[in-house]
Short mmCIF file of C-alpha atoms in Angstrom, two decimals:
data_model
loop_
_atom_site.label_atom_id
_atom_site.label_comp_id
_atom_site.label_asym_id
_atom_site.label_seq_id
_atom_site.Cartn_x
_atom_site.Cartn_y
_atom_site.Cartn_z
CA MET R 20 6.20 -4.52 -30.95
CA LYS R 21 10.53 -4.14 -30.49
CA LYS R 22 9.39 -1.17 -28.92
CA LEU R 23 7.12 -2.67 -26.68
CA MET R 24 8.39 -5.39 -25.73
CA PHE R 25 11.59 -2.71 -24.57
CA PHE R 26 9.14 -1.33 -22.22
CA ILE R 27 7.52 -4.13 -20.67
CA ILE R 28 11.39 -5.61 -19.64
CA THR R 29 12.90 -2.17 -18.67
CA PHE R 30 9.79 -1.67 -16.54
CA SER R 31 9.54 -5.09 -15.34
CA ALA R 32 13.60 -4.93 -14.82
CA THR R 33 12.96 -1.81 -12.98
CA PHE R 34 9.80 -2.83 -11.12
CA GLY R 35 12.26 -5.47 -9.86
CA ILE R 36 14.28 -3.59 -8.76
CA LEU R 37 12.89 -1.36 -6.96
CA SER R 38 9.82 -2.14 -5.59
CA ASN R 39 9.13 -4.49 -2.35
CA VAL R 40 8.22 -7.19 -4.02
CA TYR R 41 6.88 -9.98 -0.77
CA ALA R 42 6.93 -13.64 -2.96
CA MET R 43 3.64 -15.34 -5.29
CA HIS R 44 1.06 -14.35 -2.47
CA ILE R 45 -2.51 -14.04 -5.02
CA MET R 46 -3.55 -11.22 -4.23
CA GLU R 47 -7.52 -10.70 -2.74
CA GLY R 48 -9.89 -11.03 -5.75
CA TYR R 49 -7.65 -11.49 -8.21
CA LEU R 50 -9.48 -15.01 -9.04
CA ALA R 51 -12.83 -16.21 -10.33
CA PRO R 52 -14.97 -18.01 -7.26
CA SER R 53 -14.83 -20.82 -9.40
CA HIS R 54 -10.69 -21.36 -9.16
CA CYS R 55 -10.70 -20.40 -5.46
CA ILE R 56 -12.87 -22.79 -4.46
CA VAL R 57 -11.30 -26.12 -7.18
CA TRP R 58 -7.51 -24.84 -5.30
CA SER R 59 -9.49 -24.99 -2.11
CA ILE R 60 -10.56 -28.29 -2.67
CA ILE R 61 -7.57 -29.45 -3.97
CA SER R 62 -5.09 -27.88 -0.96
CA LEU R 63 -8.14 -30.49 1.85
CA PRO R 64 -6.46 -33.84 1.79
CA PHE R 65 -2.92 -32.34 2.09
CA LEU R 66 -3.98 -30.20 4.98
CA PHE R 67 -6.41 -33.03 6.67
CA TRP R 68 -3.30 -35.00 6.52
CA GLY R 69 -1.58 -32.50 8.52
CA PHE R 70 -4.35 -31.69 11.04
CA TYR R 71 -4.07 -35.34 12.15
CA ARG R 72 -0.04 -35.34 12.06
CA ILE R 73 -0.13 -32.68 14.20
CA GLN R 74 -2.91 -33.72 16.46
CA LYS R 75 -1.47 -36.93 17.13
CA LEU R 76 2.09 -34.89 18.16
CA LEU R 77 -0.94 -33.20 20.55
CA GLU R 78 -1.75 -36.74 21.66
CA LYS R 79 2.03 -37.39 22.80
CA ASP R 80 2.82 -34.65 23.97
CA ARG R 81 1.08 -31.40 25.10
CA LYS R 82 4.05 -29.30 25.64
CA ASN R 83 3.96 -29.38 21.21
CA ILE R 84 1.31 -26.83 21.49
CA THR R 85 3.34 -24.24 22.50
CA LEU R 86 6.57 -25.37 19.89
CA LEU R 87 3.92 -25.82 16.66
CA ALA R 88 2.76 -22.22 17.60
CA MET R 89 6.08 -20.56 17.88
CA ALA R 90 6.76 -22.48 14.45
CA ALA R 91 3.88 -20.93 13.35
CA ALA R 92 5.26 -17.39 14.37
CA PHE R 93 8.85 -17.88 13.54
CA ILE R 94 7.93 -18.57 9.81
CA PHE R 95 5.30 -15.60 9.51
CA VAL R 96 8.33 -13.91 11.49
CA ILE R 97 11.54 -15.00 9.10
CA SER R 98 8.84 -13.82 5.93
CA SER R 99 8.39 -10.49 7.04
CA LEU R 100 12.29 -9.93 6.93
CA LYS R 101 13.98 -7.95 3.97
CA ILE R 102 16.79 -9.94 1.88
CA PRO R 103 19.48 -8.25 2.58
CA SER R 104 20.52 -7.69 -1.69
CA VAL R 105 22.89 -6.07 -3.94
CA THR R 106 20.24 -3.84 -6.13
CA GLY R 107 18.36 -2.24 -2.74
CA SER R 108 15.16 -3.91 -3.35
CA CYS R 109 13.82 -5.31 -0.60
CA SER R 110 11.94 -8.87 -1.61
CA HIS R 111 10.82 -11.41 1.93
CA MET R 112 12.53 -15.39 1.86
CA THR R 113 9.43 -17.59 2.05
CA GLY R 114 10.78 -20.03 4.60
CA THR R 115 9.08 -22.76 3.58
CA ALA R 116 11.75 -24.90 2.76
CA LEU R 117 13.34 -24.10 6.37
CA GLY R 118 9.83 -24.73 7.82
CA ALA R 119 9.58 -28.03 5.96
CA ILE R 120 13.42 -29.07 6.58
CA LEU R 121 13.06 -28.39 10.00
CA PHE R 122 9.61 -29.38 11.43
CA GLY R 123 8.64 -31.87 8.16
CA ALA R 124 6.04 -31.11 5.72
CA SER R 125 2.77 -32.08 6.75
CA PRO R 126 3.20 -29.62 9.55
CA VAL R 127 4.29 -27.23 7.57
CA ALA R 128 1.10 -27.44 5.44
CA VAL R 129 -1.30 -26.74 7.93
CA LEU R 130 0.46 -24.05 10.00
CA GLY R 131 0.98 -22.81 6.50
CA ILE R 132 -2.67 -21.52 6.16
CA ILE R 133 -2.17 -19.97 9.81
CA VAL R 134 1.10 -18.14 8.55
CA LEU R 135 -1.01 -17.71 5.27
CA LEU R 136 -4.16 -16.50 7.09
CA PHE R 137 -2.30 -13.30 9.28
CA GLN R 138 -0.69 -12.88 5.94
CA ALA R 139 -4.05 -11.30 4.27
CA ILE R 140 -5.21 -10.03 7.40
CA LEU R 141 -2.20 -8.46 9.15
CA LEU R 142 -0.31 -7.34 6.18
CA ALA R 143 -2.55 -7.51 3.65
CA HIS R 144 -0.62 -10.05 1.33
CA GLY R 145 -2.99 -13.17 -0.10
CA GLY R 146 -6.96 -12.82 0.73
CA LEU R 147 -9.32 -14.32 2.31
CA THR R 148 -10.73 -16.37 -1.33
CA THR R 149 -7.45 -16.71 -2.00
CA LEU R 150 -6.60 -18.53 0.46
CA GLY R 151 -7.27 -21.78 -0.71
CA ALA R 152 -4.55 -21.38 -4.36
CA ASN R 153 -2.24 -19.54 -1.77
CA VAL R 154 -2.08 -22.48 0.40
CA PHE R 155 -1.82 -25.33 -2.53
CA SER R 156 1.12 -23.40 -4.04
CA MET R 157 2.88 -21.77 -0.84
CA ALA R 158 2.40 -24.40 2.07
CA ILE R 159 1.80 -27.04 -0.10
CA ALA R 160 3.72 -27.72 -2.92
CA GLY R 161 6.77 -25.94 -1.91
CA PRO R 162 7.62 -27.79 1.47
CA PHE R 163 6.04 -30.98 -0.34
CA LEU R 164 9.17 -30.70 -2.64
CA SER R 165 11.99 -28.96 -0.80
CA TYR R 166 11.14 -31.68 1.74
CA ALA R 167 11.15 -35.07 -1.05
CA VAL R 168 14.15 -33.33 -2.47
CA TYR R 169 15.80 -32.66 0.98
CA LYS R 170 15.36 -36.24 1.57
CA ILE R 171 16.81 -37.81 -1.39
CA LEU R 172 19.72 -35.96 -1.89
CA LYS R 173 19.85 -37.37 1.43
CA LYS R 174 19.94 -41.22 0.08
CA CYS R 175 22.47 -40.57 -1.77
CA HIS R 176 24.51 -39.05 -0.77
CA THR R 177 25.06 -35.88 -1.25
CA ASN R 178 27.39 -33.10 0.17
CA THR R 179 24.58 -31.77 2.91
CA LYS R 180 25.07 -28.45 1.96
CA VAL R 181 24.74 -29.02 -2.03
CA SER R 182 21.94 -30.59 -0.90
CA ILE R 183 19.82 -27.34 1.55
CA PHE R 184 21.32 -25.57 -1.65
CA ILE R 185 19.17 -27.37 -3.97
CA ALA R 186 15.81 -27.77 -1.94
CA ALA R 187 14.68 -24.99 -0.76
CA PHE R 188 15.81 -23.02 -4.46
CA LEU R 189 14.02 -25.68 -5.64
CA GLY R 190 11.24 -25.14 -3.22
CA ASP R 191 11.07 -21.99 -3.98
CA PHE R 192 11.10 -21.99 -7.65
CA PHE R 193 8.56 -24.50 -8.05
CA THR R 194 6.11 -22.25 -5.70
CA TYR R 195 7.31 -20.22 -8.44
CA CYS R 196 5.72 -21.75 -11.40
CA ILE R 197 2.76 -23.57 -9.63
CA THR R 198 1.69 -19.95 -9.02
CA SER R 199 2.17 -19.00 -12.54
CA ILE R 200 -0.13 -22.59 -13.16
CA GLN R 201 -3.00 -20.91 -10.99
CA LEU R 202 -2.87 -17.79 -12.61
CA ALA R 203 -2.89 -18.73 -15.97
CA PHE R 204 -5.65 -21.24 -15.86
CA ALA R 205 -7.30 -18.57 -14.39
CA TYR R 206 -6.55 -16.23 -17.28
CA PRO R 207 -5.96 -18.16 -20.19
CA SER R 208 -4.42 -15.83 -23.49
CA LEU R 209 -6.79 -16.40 -25.65
CA GLU R 210 -4.43 -17.48 -28.48
CA GLY R 211 -2.55 -21.33 -27.73
CA GLY R 212 -4.94 -21.18 -24.66
CA ILE R 213 -3.42 -22.18 -20.55
CA VAL R 214 -0.06 -22.67 -22.71
CA THR R 215 1.27 -20.14 -23.96
CA SER R 216 -0.81 -18.11 -20.33
CA ILE R 217 1.92 -20.38 -17.82
CA PHE R 218 4.92 -18.59 -20.13
CA LYS R 219 3.49 -15.06 -20.08
CA PHE R 220 3.04 -14.72 -16.29
CA LEU R 221 6.30 -17.37 -15.86
CA GLY R 222 7.86 -14.70 -18.27
CA VAL R 223 6.37 -11.15 -16.09
CA PHE R 224 7.42 -12.51 -12.59
CA ALA R 225 11.28 -13.95 -13.30
CA PRO R 226 13.17 -10.82 -12.63
CA THR R 227 12.16 -11.03 -9.73
CA GLN R 228 12.44 -14.45 -8.56
CA LEU R 229 14.95 -15.82 -10.09
CA PRO R 230 17.48 -14.36 -8.44
CA LEU R 231 14.93 -14.57 -4.76
CA ALA R 232 15.10 -17.94 -4.75
CA VAL R 233 18.79 -18.55 -5.58
CA ILE R 234 19.26 -16.18 -2.65
CA GLU R 235 16.78 -18.07 -0.34
CA GLY R 236 19.09 -21.65 -1.26
CA ILE R 237 22.45 -19.34 0.17
CA LEU R 238 20.71 -17.83 3.14
CA THR R 239 19.20 -21.23 3.64
CA VAL R 240 22.41 -23.16 3.81
CA ILE R 241 23.98 -20.48 6.01
CA ILE R 242 21.02 -20.95 8.71
CA MET R 243 21.16 -24.67 8.51
CA ILE R 244 25.12 -24.07 9.11
CA ILE R 245 24.68 -22.18 12.44
CA LEU R 246 21.45 -23.84 13.07
CA GLN R 247 24.12 -27.64 13.09
CA THR R 248 27.01 -25.89 14.97
CA TYR R 249 25.13 -24.57 17.95
CA ALA R 250 22.05 -25.96 18.56
CA LEU R 251 21.80 -29.39 18.39
CA PRO R 252 20.45 -29.85 21.46
CA GLU R 253 17.13 -27.16 20.42
CA MET R 254 16.74 -29.29 16.56
CA LYS R 255 16.97 -33.04 18.78
CA LEU R 256 13.84 -31.60 20.85
CA ILE R 257 11.28 -30.62 17.54
CA GLY R 258 12.66 -34.26 16.03
CA PHE R 259 15.67 -33.39 13.92
CA GLU R 260 17.60 -36.40 13.79
CA ARG R 261 19.53 -35.93 11.89
CA GLU R 262 24.70 -35.62 11.56
CA VAL R 263 26.10 -32.99 11.72
CA MET C 27 6.61 -4.34 6.68
CA GLU C 28 7.06 -4.50 10.17
CA LYS C 29 5.10 -1.19 10.59
CA HIS C 30 2.04 -2.52 8.64
CA PHE C 31 1.88 -5.30 11.12
CA GLU C 32 1.39 -3.41 13.76
CA GLN C 33 -0.45 -0.52 11.50
CA ILE C 34 -3.07 -2.63 10.16
CA ASP C 35 -3.35 -3.94 14.54
CA TYR C 36 -3.00 -1.31 16.52
CA PHE C 37 -5.72 0.27 14.20
CA ALA C 38 -8.20 -3.02 14.50
CA TYR C 39 -7.98 -2.62 18.15
CA HIS C 40 -8.90 1.04 17.76
CA SER C 41 -12.36 1.36 15.77
CA PRO C 42 -15.29 2.17 16.24
CA PHE C 43 -16.38 -0.83 14.98
CA ARG C 44 -14.27 -3.13 17.67
CA LYS C 45 -17.31 -3.19 19.81
CA TYR C 46 -19.95 -4.43 17.14
CA SER C 47 -20.56 -8.02 17.09
CA ALA C 48 -18.17 -9.56 14.49
CA MET C 49 -20.04 -12.24 13.19
CA SER C 50 -22.07 -10.11 11.42
CA LYS C 51 -19.08 -8.13 10.43
CA PHE C 52 -17.59 -11.23 9.01
CA ILE C 53 -20.79 -12.25 6.87
CA PHE C 54 -21.18 -8.12 5.78
CA THR C 55 -17.31 -8.66 4.28
CA MET C 56 -18.20 -12.17 3.16
CA THR C 57 -21.48 -11.21 1.07
CA LEU C 58 -19.69 -8.41 -0.37
CA LEU C 59 -16.78 -10.01 -1.52
CA LEU C 60 -19.05 -12.91 -3.33
CA LEU C 61 -20.60 -10.00 -4.85
CA CYS C 62 -17.64 -8.33 -5.54
CA LEU C 63 -15.62 -10.99 -7.30
CA TYR C 64 -19.54 -12.82 -8.46
CA PHE C 65 -20.19 -9.76 -11.04
CA ASN C 66 -16.68 -8.44 -12.47
CA ASN C 67 -17.93 -5.39 -13.65
CA ILE C 68 -15.49 -2.15 -13.57
CA ALA C 69 -18.52 0.01 -12.54
CA ILE C 70 -19.63 -1.89 -9.49
CA SER C 71 -15.93 -2.50 -8.70
CA CYS C 72 -15.17 0.86 -8.46
CA TYR C 73 -18.02 2.17 -7.00
CA ILE C 74 -16.82 -0.46 -3.56
CA ILE C 75 -13.78 0.89 -3.86
CA VAL C 76 -15.26 4.26 -3.25
CA THR C 77 -17.57 3.84 -1.08
CA MET C 78 -14.76 1.55 0.93
CA LEU C 79 -12.61 4.26 0.88
CA LEU C 80 -15.09 6.68 2.44
CA ILE C 81 -16.22 4.62 5.28
CA ASN C 82 -12.71 3.83 6.08
CA VAL C 83 -11.65 6.89 6.60
CA LEU C 84 -14.61 8.98 7.16
CA LYS C 85 -16.61 6.17 10.05
CA ASN C 86 -13.58 4.19 10.75
CA ASN C 87 -11.21 7.33 11.80
CA ILE C 88 -9.06 6.54 9.04
CA LYS C 89 -6.22 8.75 7.64
CA LEU C 90 -6.11 9.15 4.28
CA TYR C 91 -2.55 9.02 3.97
CA ASP C 92 -2.13 5.32 5.11
CA TYR C 93 -5.20 4.75 3.73
CA ILE C 94 -3.35 5.51 0.03
CA VAL C 95 -0.10 3.22 1.40
CA MET C 96 -2.18 0.58 2.72
CA LEU C 97 -3.75 -0.08 -0.78
CA SER C 98 -0.46 0.57 -2.63
CA ILE C 99 1.08 -2.69 -1.30
CA PRO C 100 -1.51 -5.30 -3.09
CA PHE C 101 0.27 -2.84 -6.49
CA VAL C 102 3.46 -4.12 -7.94
CA PHE C 103 1.43 -8.24 -7.61
CA VAL C 104 -1.68 -6.92 -9.78
CA PHE C 105 0.43 -4.33 -12.35
CA PHE C 106 2.58 -7.38 -13.35
CA GLY C 107 -0.46 -9.98 -13.36
CA CYS C 108 -2.21 -7.31 -15.40
CA ILE C 109 0.42 -7.32 -17.61
CA ALA C 110 0.88 -10.52 -18.24
CA ILE C 111 -3.87 -10.36 -19.45
CA ALA C 112 -3.32 -7.73 -21.17
CA ILE C 113 -0.26 -8.79 -23.34
CA GLU C 114 -0.60 -12.24 -25.58
CA ILE C 115 2.25 -13.64 -27.70
CA HIS C 116 1.70 -15.55 -31.53
CA PHE C 117 4.05 -17.38 -32.40
CA GLU C 118 4.84 -18.26 -35.65
CA ASN C 119 8.49 -17.35 -37.37
CA HIS C 120 8.66 -14.60 -35.24
CA ILE C 121 7.90 -14.13 -31.60
CA ILE C 122 5.07 -11.25 -31.83
CA ILE C 123 3.97 -9.67 -28.59
CA TYR C 124 0.82 -7.13 -28.78
CA VAL C 125 -2.27 -6.14 -26.96
CA THR C 126 -5.93 -5.59 -28.40
CA LYS C 127 -8.24 -3.74 -26.93
CA GLN C 128 -10.46 -6.76 -24.95
CA THR C 129 -7.49 -8.38 -23.28
CA VAL C 130 -6.69 -4.68 -22.38
CA LEU C 131 -10.42 -4.38 -20.88
CA LYS C 132 -10.07 -7.67 -19.21
CA SER C 133 -7.35 -6.84 -16.92
CA ILE C 134 -8.38 -3.55 -16.72
CA CYS C 135 -11.35 -4.98 -15.58
CA VAL C 136 -9.31 -7.46 -13.34
CA MET C 137 -7.91 -4.64 -11.72
CA ALA C 138 -10.62 -2.72 -10.40
CA ARG C 139 -11.75 -6.11 -9.24
CA THR C 140 -9.14 -7.10 -6.91
CA PHE C 141 -8.29 -3.46 -5.16
CA GLY C 142 -12.63 -3.62 -4.66
CA ALA C 143 -11.58 -6.97 -3.26
CA VAL C 144 -9.18 -5.11 -1.41
CA SER C 145 -10.64 -2.36 -0.25
CA ILE C 146 -13.91 -5.30 1.79
CA LEU C 147 -10.43 -7.13 3.19
CA TYR C 148 -9.17 -3.79 4.46
CA PHE C 149 -12.84 -2.93 6.07
CA PHE C 150 -12.67 -5.68 8.05
CA THR C 151 -9.32 -6.26 8.87
CA LEU C 152 -9.16 -2.76 10.42
CA SER C 153 -12.09 -2.81 12.09
CA THR C 154 -11.48 -6.42 13.65
CA PRO C 155 -9.00 -7.54 16.04
CA ILE C 156 -7.54 -10.94 15.12
CA TYR C 157 -9.52 -12.55 18.64
CA GLN C 158 -12.83 -11.25 16.43
CA MET C 159 -11.58 -13.00 14.29
CA VAL C 160 -10.82 -16.60 15.76
CA PHE C 161 -14.00 -15.97 17.77
CA VAL C 162 -15.19 -16.41 14.39
CA PHE C 163 -13.87 -19.32 12.67
CA GLN C 164 -14.40 -21.21 16.88
CA LYS C 165 -18.18 -20.47 15.44
CA LEU C 166 -17.41 -21.65 12.32
CA HIS C 167 -16.67 -25.08 13.56
CA ILE C 168 -12.71 -24.77 12.78
CA PRO C 169 -11.18 -27.91 14.94
CA LYS C 170 -10.40 -26.50 17.96
CA ILE C 171 -6.54 -26.71 17.33
CA LEU C 172 -6.65 -24.85 15.11
CA THR C 173 -7.90 -21.87 16.63
CA GLU C 174 -6.15 -22.92 20.11
CA LEU C 175 -2.54 -22.56 18.05
CA MET C 176 -4.06 -19.25 15.76
CA TYR C 177 -4.36 -17.93 19.11
CA ILE C 178 -1.09 -18.81 20.36
CA THR C 179 1.00 -17.88 17.39
CA TYR C 180 -1.32 -14.04 17.04
CA ARG C 181 0.64 -13.81 20.89
CA TYR C 182 4.00 -14.81 19.97
CA LEU C 183 4.31 -13.10 16.31
CA PHE C 184 4.76 -9.99 19.18
CA ILE C 185 7.38 -11.79 21.01
CA LEU C 186 9.34 -13.14 18.59
CA ILE C 187 8.91 -9.66 16.27
CA GLU C 188 10.56 -7.92 19.68
CA ILE C 189 13.58 -10.15 19.93
CA GLN C 190 14.54 -9.82 16.39
CA HIS C 191 14.18 -6.56 16.30
CA GLN C 192 17.00 -6.21 19.14
CA ILE C 193 18.82 -8.69 17.07
CA LYS C 194 19.12 -6.67 14.42
CA ILE C 195 20.16 -3.51 16.32
CA ALA C 196 23.21 -5.63 18.28
CA ALA C 197 23.61 -6.85 14.87
CA ILE C 198 23.52 -3.30 13.52
CA SER C 199 25.82 -1.67 15.81
CA ARG C 200 28.52 -3.83 15.07
CA LEU C 201 28.48 -3.28 11.73
CA GLY C 202 27.63 -6.58 11.16
CA TYR C 203 25.37 -4.73 7.25
CA CYS C 204 28.47 -3.65 5.95
CA ASP C 205 28.41 -4.67 3.17
CA ILE C 206 26.49 -7.54 0.94
CA LYS C 207 29.06 -10.70 2.13
CA THR C 208 28.43 -9.72 5.55
CA SER C 209 24.95 -9.05 5.42
CA LEU C 210 23.88 -12.16 4.96
CA LYS C 211 25.94 -13.71 6.85
CA THR C 212 24.21 -11.55 9.31
CA PHE C 213 20.42 -12.02 7.76
CA SER C 214 21.45 -15.49 8.16
CA SER C 215 23.42 -15.84 11.83
CA CYS C 216 19.86 -13.44 13.77
CA ILE C 217 17.26 -16.45 12.35
CA ALA C 218 19.61 -19.35 13.49
CA ASN C 219 19.35 -17.19 17.12
CA LEU C 220 15.77 -16.82 16.83
CA PHE C 221 14.83 -20.12 15.62
CA ILE C 222 17.21 -20.82 19.42
CA LEU C 223 15.31 -18.22 21.20
CA SER C 224 11.79 -18.70 19.97
CA LEU C 225 12.50 -22.24 20.87
CA LYS C 226 13.69 -21.82 24.47
CA LYS C 227 11.11 -19.09 25.41
CA ALA C 228 8.21 -21.60 23.71
CA GLN C 229 9.07 -23.73 26.07
CA LYS C 230 9.18 -21.89 29.11
CA HIS C 231 6.16 -20.70 27.93
CA TYR C 232 4.77 -24.14 28.38
CA GLN C 233 5.71 -24.28 31.69
CA ALA C 234 3.89 -20.73 32.44
CA MET C 235 1.09 -22.79 31.43
CA GLU C 236 1.05 -25.34 33.53
CA ALA C 237 1.78 -23.44 36.66
CA ARG C 238 -1.98 -22.10 35.49
CA CYS C 239 -3.64 -25.41 35.29
CA TYR C 240 -3.23 -25.06 31.91
CA THR C 241 -5.20 -28.72 30.74
CA GLY C 242 -5.00 -28.87 27.79
CA GLU C 243 -7.39 -26.32 27.19
CA LEU C 244 -7.49 -22.58 26.47
CA LEU C 245 -10.61 -19.89 27.72
CA PHE C 246 -10.75 -16.77 26.86
CA LEU C 247 -13.65 -14.09 28.59
CA GLN C 248 -15.56 -12.57 25.49
CA GLU C 249 -15.79 -9.12 25.15
CA LYS C 250 -19.26 -8.37 24.91
CA GLN C 251 -20.14 -7.60 21.94
CA TYR C 252 -22.60 -5.04 20.51
CA TYR C 253 -26.23 -6.28 18.28
CA ASN C 254 -26.97 -2.52 16.71
CA LYS C 255 -29.93 -2.40 14.43
CA THR C 256 -29.47 0.56 13.25
CA THR C 257 -25.37 -0.76 12.24
CA THR C 258 -27.04 -3.92 10.63
CA ILE C 259 -29.89 -2.05 8.69
CA LYS C 260 -26.98 0.35 7.03
CA ALA C 261 -24.51 -2.58 6.33
CA THR C 262 -27.51 -4.38 4.37
CA LEU C 263 -29.06 -1.56 2.64
CA TYR C 264 -25.05 -1.07 1.60
CA ILE C 265 -25.52 -3.78 -0.13
CA LEU C 266 -28.61 -3.86 -1.52
CA SER C 267 -27.59 -0.17 -3.52
CA ILE C 268 -25.53 -3.13 -4.81
CA LEU C 269 -27.80 -5.30 -6.11
CA LEU C 270 -29.38 -2.15 -7.48
CA LEU C 271 -26.25 -0.80 -9.69
CA LYS C 272 -25.96 -4.26 -11.48
CA ILE C 273 -29.43 -3.87 -11.92
CA VAL C 274 -29.58 -0.60 -13.16
CA LEU C 275 -26.20 -2.02 -15.28
CA ARG C 276 -27.74 -4.65 -17.18
CA GLY C 277 -25.93 -5.16 -20.33
CA GLN C 278 -23.53 -2.61 -19.93
CA ALA C 279 -20.11 -2.31 -19.00
CA LEU C 280 -18.32 -5.12 -19.08
#
């Protein structure tokens, strides 16, 4: 048994270092049809809300359509960039925390479907049937938590850098937890049921996801500092009116 | 990553299946996906993997090497996910990790199903360019705002990737990625710069659209799509062959 455990740990560690880790997209075909439907239904209210908000934005000014499309394209592009890292692995940002802080949580939910759909179609990450589950973990849970944490910490007058780091880190971490929970619901263990299964999935994906969350936090902080220094007029344009 | 991105798009535009009606391709793909997920059978999944490989390589003119590389993309996720399904943990005095025949079989079954479904998805994405897919979404009555956003976003992807590529070359030539600390800083500045440039582009684009009389509706000329009877019959036969396989295998395999 010790040998087996050693084997699994080494194997996942090497994979974590060497592999091309693309966040936590649940692949096409991994979930049973019933789970796909349930997660899509859970995502629907958030999407309606986001859709309503976007409609309001467009009614206010038709010009926002190019801005929104650019925002979606921006999130897609940053999520396809390789993060520089010490070990030579090639991981990618999720970009959702940055998107949520910049554009607000509910529009990002709608932009998230477009981004995830394009990722499934153009990059083969994720899938059509698992779109609902992926949208819930990556475009709803992560951004909403990031946004809420960021707002609360700002109310408490925490240092801006610290609050951005915590928001981005927690957003990433939460996405990873939700995906593990989704997978655990789909495949509960024979012994111990769903709870044990959640720990199994959390454990298996931890070596790749935890460092990524920390790096994403650091990167988001640096990006926000640069943006607040050089791009205040542009940021006001998208409704980001904060003190520097 | 950027390579894959352009590759799949390129293949879709050069596919011999491009001229067929997008709606029928979509219905074909969704039926197959549902069958593959619903039957959840190793033999059927393997049948789909092999036949889809043949269709994609022989009929869709994709090189075998490229196709295998594309199939390897989901491998990491599937591998980790299947390890998690296969192992069982026993808490009592000691933590014992073990596998049973049942769980290993289950994880192999899930692995086969995932690759089967990914193969089907590849058939769709490698034969249908994005504009045809958006056309399908329009037919399915997905709100106009969303389909319009999809069109514009798709166009912007290429612009942003181009800009990002240029910024990256400039950064590399100035030794921006010489060590880890510098590369983190360079990477962040690149993204910040990309953001500023993308906002500027978005404003300019709206002006350009307005100058061409944009009043809140994007209209595109639809390419004439063929509806080929022979192909439809072939597709139906293929789906029937899966159903037949299911009947033959009834009560056997997983």
